[in-house]
mmCIF file of C-alpha atoms and ligand atoms in Angstrom:
data_model
loop_
_atom_site.group_PDB
_atom_site.id
_atom_site.type_symbol
_atom_site.label_atom_id
_atom_site.label_comp_id
_atom_site.label_asym_id
_atom_site.label_seq_id
_atom_site.Cartn_x
_atom_site.Cartn_y
_atom_site.Cartn_z
ATOM 1 C CA MET A 1 -9.841 21.065 13.588
ATOM 2 C CA GLY A 2 -10.777 19.950 10.116
ATOM 3 C CA PRO A 3 -13.765 18.981 8.000
ATOM 4 C CA PRO A 4 -15.862 15.891 8.750
ATOM 5 C CA GLY A 5 -13.980 12.731 7.773
ATOM 6 C CA VAL A 6 -10.530 14.322 7.751
ATOM 7 C CA GLY A 7 -9.342 12.081 10.596
ATOM 8 C CA LYS A 8 -9.683 14.212 13.749
ATOM 9 C CA GLY A 9 -10.974 11.300 15.827
ATOM 10 C CA THR A 10 -8.602 8.753 14.294
ATOM 11 C CA GLN A 11 -5.536 10.904 14.943
ATOM 12 C CA ALA A 12 -6.606 12.138 18.387
ATOM 13 C CA THR A 13 -7.093 8.535 19.519
ATOM 14 C CA ILE A 14 -3.511 7.692 18.495
ATOM 15 C CA LEU A 15 -2.045 10.923 19.856
ATOM 16 C CA LYS A 16 -3.593 10.546 23.284
ATOM 17 C CA SER A 17 -1.455 7.445 23.903
ATOM 18 C CA HIS A 18 1.588 9.138 22.458
ATOM 19 C CA LEU A 19 1.171 12.335 24.528
ATOM 20 C CA LYS A 20 -0.350 10.554 27.550
ATOM 21 C CA VAL A 21 -3.193 13.045 27.803
ATOM 22 C CA PRO A 22 -6.952 12.464 27.497
ATOM 23 C CA HIS A 23 -8.935 13.153 24.337
ATOM 24 C CA LEU A 24 -12.343 14.807 24.304
ATOM 25 C CA SER A 25 -14.461 14.440 21.182
ATOM 26 C CA THR A 26 -17.520 16.665 21.512
ATOM 27 C CA GLY A 27 -19.248 14.587 18.819
ATOM 28 C CA GLU A 28 -18.720 11.398 20.838
ATOM 29 C CA ILE A 29 -19.960 13.019 24.053
ATOM 30 C CA LEU A 30 -23.113 14.210 22.297
ATOM 31 C CA ARG A 31 -23.713 10.787 20.745
ATOM 32 C CA LYS A 32 -23.426 9.220 24.222
ATOM 33 C CA GLU A 33 -25.965 11.727 25.580
ATOM 34 C CA ILE A 34 -28.321 10.784 22.727
ATOM 35 C CA ALA A 35 -27.893 7.081 23.533
ATOM 36 C CA LEU A 36 -28.749 7.850 27.181
ATOM 37 C CA ASN A 37 -31.790 9.890 26.051
ATOM 38 C CA SER A 38 -30.704 12.632 28.488
ATOM 39 C CA ASP A 39 -31.969 16.229 28.250
ATOM 40 C CA ILE A 40 -28.797 17.234 26.378
ATOM 41 C CA GLY A 41 -29.217 14.175 24.146
ATOM 42 C CA LYS A 42 -32.812 15.003 23.268
ATOM 43 C CA VAL A 43 -31.918 18.555 22.210
ATOM 44 C CA SER A 44 -28.729 17.500 20.400
ATOM 45 C CA LYS A 45 -30.385 14.784 18.320
ATOM 46 C CA GLU A 46 -32.469 17.313 16.388
ATOM 47 C CA TYR A 47 -29.342 19.200 15.324
ATOM 48 C CA ILE A 48 -26.995 16.259 14.721
ATOM 49 C CA ASP A 49 -29.519 14.349 12.608
ATOM 50 C CA ASN A 50 -29.790 17.412 10.397
ATOM 51 C CA GLY A 51 -26.040 18.011 10.143
ATOM 52 C CA LEU A 52 -26.261 21.239 12.138
ATOM 53 C CA PHE A 53 -24.247 22.388 15.136
ATOM 54 C CA VAL A 54 -25.673 21.863 18.601
ATOM 55 C CA PRO A 55 -26.219 25.201 20.477
ATOM 56 C CA ASP A 56 -23.048 26.802 21.855
ATOM 57 C CA ASN A 57 -24.335 26.984 25.457
ATOM 58 C CA ILE A 58 -24.603 23.181 25.611
ATOM 59 C CA LEU A 59 -21.061 22.773 24.303
ATOM 60 C CA ILE A 60 -19.408 25.245 26.672
ATOM 61 C CA GLU A 61 -21.029 23.498 29.631
ATOM 62 C CA ILE A 62 -19.593 20.145 28.493
ATOM 63 C CA ILE A 63 -16.159 21.669 27.878
ATOM 64 C CA GLU A 64 -16.108 23.527 31.201
ATOM 65 C CA ASN A 65 -16.930 20.368 33.177
ATOM 66 C CA TYR A 66 -14.253 18.496 31.298
ATOM 67 C CA LEU A 67 -11.467 21.066 31.583
ATOM 68 C CA LYS A 68 -12.091 21.414 35.315
ATOM 69 C CA SER A 69 -11.885 17.667 35.882
ATOM 70 C CA SER A 70 -8.822 16.096 37.461
ATOM 71 C CA VAL A 71 -7.937 14.091 34.314
ATOM 72 C CA CYS A 72 -7.241 17.305 32.400
ATOM 73 C CA GLN A 73 -4.755 18.890 34.740
ATOM 74 C CA ASP A 74 -1.708 17.746 32.734
ATOM 75 C CA GLY A 75 -3.148 18.598 29.333
ATOM 76 C CA TYR A 76 -5.755 17.330 26.884
ATOM 77 C CA ILE A 77 -6.673 17.075 23.229
ATOM 78 C CA LEU A 78 -9.891 18.732 22.083
ATOM 79 C CA ASP A 79 -11.449 17.156 18.988
ATOM 80 C CA GLY A 80 -14.293 19.051 17.388
ATOM 81 C CA TYR A 81 -14.261 22.102 19.674
ATOM 82 C CA PRO A 82 -14.231 25.042 19.070
ATOM 83 C CA ARG A 83 -16.168 24.942 15.815
ATOM 84 C CA ASN A 84 -17.433 28.485 15.233
ATOM 85 C CA VAL A 85 -16.594 32.074 16.173
ATOM 86 C CA GLN A 86 -18.761 32.084 19.319
ATOM 87 C CA GLN A 87 -17.105 28.893 20.595
ATOM 88 C CA VAL A 88 -13.661 30.434 20.076
ATOM 89 C CA LYS A 89 -14.766 33.339 22.292
ATOM 90 C CA ASP A 90 -16.370 31.041 24.892
ATOM 91 C CA LEU A 91 -13.251 28.879 25.066
ATOM 92 C CA HIS A 92 -10.982 31.906 25.307
ATOM 93 C CA LEU A 93 -12.919 33.238 28.325
ATOM 94 C CA LEU A 94 -13.014 29.832 29.988
ATOM 95 C CA LEU A 95 -9.281 29.266 29.548
ATOM 96 C CA SER A 96 -8.539 32.705 31.027
ATOM 97 C CA ARG A 97 -10.668 31.872 34.056
ATOM 98 C CA LEU A 98 -8.947 28.500 34.501
ATOM 99 C CA ASN A 99 -5.514 29.984 33.895
ATOM 100 C CA GLN A 100 -4.928 27.605 31.007
ATOM 101 C CA SER A 101 -3.885 28.177 27.401
ATOM 102 C CA ILE A 102 -3.784 26.346 24.095
ATOM 103 C CA ASP A 103 -0.321 25.177 23.006
ATOM 104 C CA VAL A 104 -1.180 24.254 19.459
ATOM 105 C CA ALA A 105 -4.154 24.236 17.094
ATOM 106 C CA ILE A 106 -3.916 21.571 14.410
ATOM 107 C CA SER A 107 -5.859 21.965 11.216
ATOM 108 C CA LEU A 108 -6.064 18.764 9.190
ATOM 109 C CA THR A 109 -6.804 19.260 5.511
ATOM 110 C CA ALA A 110 -8.042 17.031 2.697
ATOM 111 C CA GLU A 111 -10.095 17.462 -0.440
ATOM 112 C CA LYS A 112 -13.877 17.100 -0.296
ATOM 113 C CA LYS A 113 -13.987 14.149 -2.709
ATOM 114 C CA GLU A 114 -11.781 12.040 -0.406
ATOM 115 C CA LEU A 115 -13.761 13.075 2.700
ATOM 116 C CA ILE A 116 -17.085 12.095 1.159
ATOM 117 C CA LYS A 117 -15.551 8.775 0.074
ATOM 118 C CA ARG A 118 -14.319 8.040 3.627
ATOM 119 C CA LEU A 119 -17.647 8.918 5.223
ATOM 120 C CA ILE A 120 -19.704 6.902 2.750
ATOM 121 C CA LYS A 121 -17.426 3.925 3.456
ATOM 122 C CA ARG A 122 -17.815 4.441 7.214
ATOM 123 C CA SER A 123 -21.605 4.852 6.932
ATOM 124 C CA LYS A 124 -21.961 1.155 6.090
ATOM 125 C CA ASP A 125 -21.310 0.176 9.700
ATOM 126 C CA SER A 126 -20.948 3.331 11.831
ATOM 127 C CA GLY A 127 -24.589 3.487 12.893
ATOM 128 C CA ARG A 128 -24.184 7.276 12.908
ATOM 129 C CA SER A 129 -27.411 9.009 11.906
ATOM 130 C CA ASP A 130 -25.389 11.881 10.401
ATOM 131 C CA ASP A 131 -23.532 9.515 8.048
ATOM 132 C CA ALA A 132 -26.583 9.503 5.743
ATOM 133 C CA ILE A 133 -25.472 10.703 2.310
ATOM 134 C CA GLU A 134 -27.421 13.999 2.250
ATOM 135 C CA ILE A 135 -26.233 14.835 5.783
ATOM 136 C CA ILE A 136 -22.597 13.987 4.938
ATOM 137 C CA SER A 137 -22.704 16.675 2.295
ATOM 138 C CA LYS A 138 -24.520 19.162 4.549
ATOM 139 C CA ARG A 139 -21.867 18.687 7.285
ATOM 140 C CA GLN A 140 -19.160 19.608 4.793
ATOM 141 C CA ASP A 141 -21.028 22.827 3.892
ATOM 142 C CA VAL A 142 -21.547 23.738 7.549
ATOM 143 C CA TYR A 143 -17.827 23.231 8.170
ATOM 144 C CA TRP A 144 -16.844 25.641 5.384
ATOM 145 C CA LYS A 145 -19.357 28.258 6.497
ATOM 146 C CA GLN A 146 -18.832 28.109 10.254
ATOM 147 C CA THR A 147 -15.563 26.376 11.175
ATOM 148 C CA ALA A 148 -13.156 27.296 8.395
ATOM 149 C CA PRO A 149 -13.286 31.022 9.349
ATOM 150 C CA ILE A 150 -11.903 30.333 12.847
ATOM 151 C CA ILE A 151 -8.677 28.883 11.448
ATOM 152 C CA LYS A 152 -7.625 32.465 10.700
ATOM 153 C CA TYR A 153 -7.872 33.313 14.408
ATOM 154 C CA TYR A 154 -5.397 30.595 15.412
ATOM 155 C CA ARG A 155 -3.099 31.502 12.518
ATOM 156 C CA GLU A 156 -2.989 35.117 13.737
ATOM 157 C CA ASN A 157 -2.252 33.852 17.244
ATOM 158 C CA LYS A 158 0.684 31.919 15.787
ATOM 159 C CA ILE A 159 -0.348 28.571 17.223
ATOM 160 C CA LEU A 160 -1.806 27.097 14.048
ATOM 161 C CA LYS A 161 -0.198 24.047 12.449
ATOM 162 C CA GLU A 162 -1.665 22.942 9.153
ATOM 163 C CA VAL A 163 -1.188 19.261 8.404
ATOM 164 C CA ASN A 164 -1.967 17.382 5.204
ATOM 165 C CA GLY A 165 -4.642 14.821 6.111
ATOM 166 C CA LEU A 166 -4.175 12.743 2.952
ATOM 167 C CA GLY A 167 -2.134 9.570 3.006
ATOM 168 C CA THR A 168 -1.877 6.664 5.407
ATOM 169 C CA ILE A 169 -3.016 7.083 9.016
ATOM 170 C CA GLU A 170 0.573 6.361 10.193
ATOM 171 C CA ASP A 171 2.088 9.018 7.912
ATOM 172 C CA ILE A 172 -0.393 11.631 9.099
ATOM 173 C CA THR A 173 0.393 10.813 12.747
ATOM 174 C CA LYS A 174 4.105 11.307 11.999
ATOM 175 C CA ARG A 175 3.365 14.673 10.380
ATOM 176 C CA ILE A 176 1.399 15.814 13.418
ATOM 177 C CA ILE A 177 4.053 14.684 15.900
ATOM 178 C CA LYS A 178 6.657 16.562 13.873
ATOM 179 C CA VAL A 179 4.782 19.877 14.048
ATOM 180 C CA ILE A 180 3.912 19.670 17.742
ATOM 181 C CA LYS A 181 7.443 18.939 18.948
HETATM 182 P P1 AP5 B 201 -18.165 14.991 15.143
HETATM 183 O O1 AP5 B 201 -18.394 13.697 15.781
HETATM 184 O O2 AP5 B 201 -17.061 15.842 15.583
HETATM 185 O O3 AP5 B 201 -18.101 14.711 13.593
HETATM 186 P P2 AP5 B 201 -17.437 15.474 12.361
HETATM 187 O O4 AP5 B 201 -16.627 16.654 12.620
HETATM 188 O O5 AP5 B 201 -18.565 15.650 11.415
HETATM 189 O O6 AP5 B 201 -16.409 14.479 11.812
HETATM 190 P P3 AP5 B 201 -16.183 12.968 11.979
HETATM 191 O O7 AP5 B 201 -16.115 12.564 13.383
HETATM 192 O O8 AP5 B 201 -17.175 12.277 11.090
HETATM 193 O O9 AP5 B 201 -14.769 12.880 11.242
HETATM 194 P P4 AP5 B 201 -13.294 12.926 11.830
HETATM 195 O O10 AP5 B 201 -12.590 14.111 11.300
HETATM 196 O O11 AP5 B 201 -13.262 12.681 13.297
HETATM 197 O O12 AP5 B 201 -12.716 11.685 11.050
HETATM 198 P P5 AP5 B 201 -12.544 10.174 11.570
HETATM 199 O O13 AP5 B 201 -11.280 10.039 12.287
HETATM 200 O O14 AP5 B 201 -13.798 9.729 12.206
HETATM 201 O O15 AP5 B 201 -19.504 15.852 15.255
HETATM 202 C C1 AP5 B 201 -20.751 15.289 14.917
HETATM 203 C C2 AP5 B 201 -21.846 16.291 15.149
HETATM 204 O O16 AP5 B 201 -21.915 16.607 16.546
HETATM 205 C C3 AP5 B 201 -21.694 17.644 14.454
HETATM 206 O O17 AP5 B 201 -22.169 17.622 13.126
HETATM 207 C C4 AP5 B 201 -22.559 18.525 15.361
HETATM 208 O O18 AP5 B 201 -23.910 18.340 15.113
HETATM 209 C C5 AP5 B 201 -22.245 17.966 16.736
HETATM 210 N N1 AP5 B 201 -21.092 18.658 17.354
HETATM 211 C C6 AP5 B 201 -19.874 18.119 17.648
HETATM 212 N N2 AP5 B 201 -19.054 19.059 18.156
HETATM 213 C C7 AP5 B 201 -19.784 20.207 18.172
HETATM 214 C C8 AP5 B 201 -19.488 21.537 18.548
HETATM 215 N N3 AP5 B 201 -18.278 21.886 19.006
HETATM 216 N N4 AP5 B 201 -20.462 22.466 18.425
HETATM 217 C C9 AP5 B 201 -21.682 22.139 17.970
HETATM 218 N N5 AP5 B 201 -22.030 20.907 17.575
HETATM 219 C C10 AP5 B 201 -21.079 19.953 17.681
HETATM 220 O O19 AP5 B 201 -12.364 9.452 10.144
HETATM 221 C C11 AP5 B 201 -13.450 9.352 9.246
HETATM 222 C C12 AP5 B 201 -13.372 8.004 8.525
HETATM 223 O O20 AP5 B 201 -12.208 7.985 7.700
HETATM 224 C C13 AP5 B 201 -13.225 6.794 9.463
HETATM 225 O O21 AP5 B 201 -13.912 5.724 8.940
HETATM 226 C C14 AP5 B 201 -11.697 6.553 9.490
HETATM 227 O O22 AP5 B 201 -11.415 5.206 9.749
HETATM 228 C C15 AP5 B 201 -11.315 6.960 8.076
HETATM 229 N N6 AP5 B 201 -9.959 7.511 8.004
HETATM 230 C C16 AP5 B 201 -9.316 8.294 8.911
HETATM 231 N N7 AP5 B 201 -8.090 8.646 8.476
HETATM 232 C C17 AP5 B 201 -7.949 8.069 7.237
HETATM 233 C C18 AP5 B 201 -6.910 8.071 6.284
HETATM 234 N N8 AP5 B 201 -5.767 8.706 6.501
HETATM 235 N N9 AP5 B 201 -7.106 7.393 5.127
HETATM 236 C C19 AP5 B 201 -8.299 6.728 4.892
HETATM 237 N N10 AP5 B 201 -9.315 6.679 5.773
HETATM 238 C C20 AP5 B 201 -9.152 7.354 6.945
HETATM 239 MG MG1 MG B 202 -14.715 12.550 14.816
#
């Protein structure tokens, strides 16, 4: 977990090789659906282009299919899910049904100024519709309103690890590996 631009995707991509488990980025899945112009893609585009969250029922369907797949049977990294209180509940129910549990919830942190700087830099060649300047800012607000409150839930469940997301990519990876050992 962590605000847009904090490095969730960057770190998950490195960690998946280190931990030898797959990585699911809900943002990437939705962007692929948009590129395919599928039904999910058509609905999602409206929300993503406006910096809003895609409806929870679409996300839980994607997550359920993924967690049931054979590639996930030895573990996985979720990047960008859950993202609000309802998704925490949906995931909790799904994991109970599948007899799975979360080992660790990592919250990456960084100040807003740095995040905006990273996303503006990325916007020059990302091709992401939500990297438009007004949407970058909106995504930060949505994170603080809807995602930040769920961090408390994982803290209370004693599986939360908070990691400083400022510094070099390599240093942040080392910090994460240290807390998940
Ligand atoms: P998603 O794709 O998850 O985007 P996001 O959370 O807004 O964040 P980013 O992917 O932009 O940032 P990141 O933290 O992964 O950072 P990154 O590693 O890329 O979601 C997009 C949209 O999809 C949502 O707004 C929503 O509409 C929808 N969606 C997705 N999941 C959903 C859900 N569960 N429910 C509902 N809707 C959902 O790094 C950012 C940049 O910084 C890169 O250029 C990177 O190279 C650079 N960088 C990384 N680390 C460093 C560092 N240490 N120093 C300097 N630069 C760095
Ligand atoms: Mg990402």
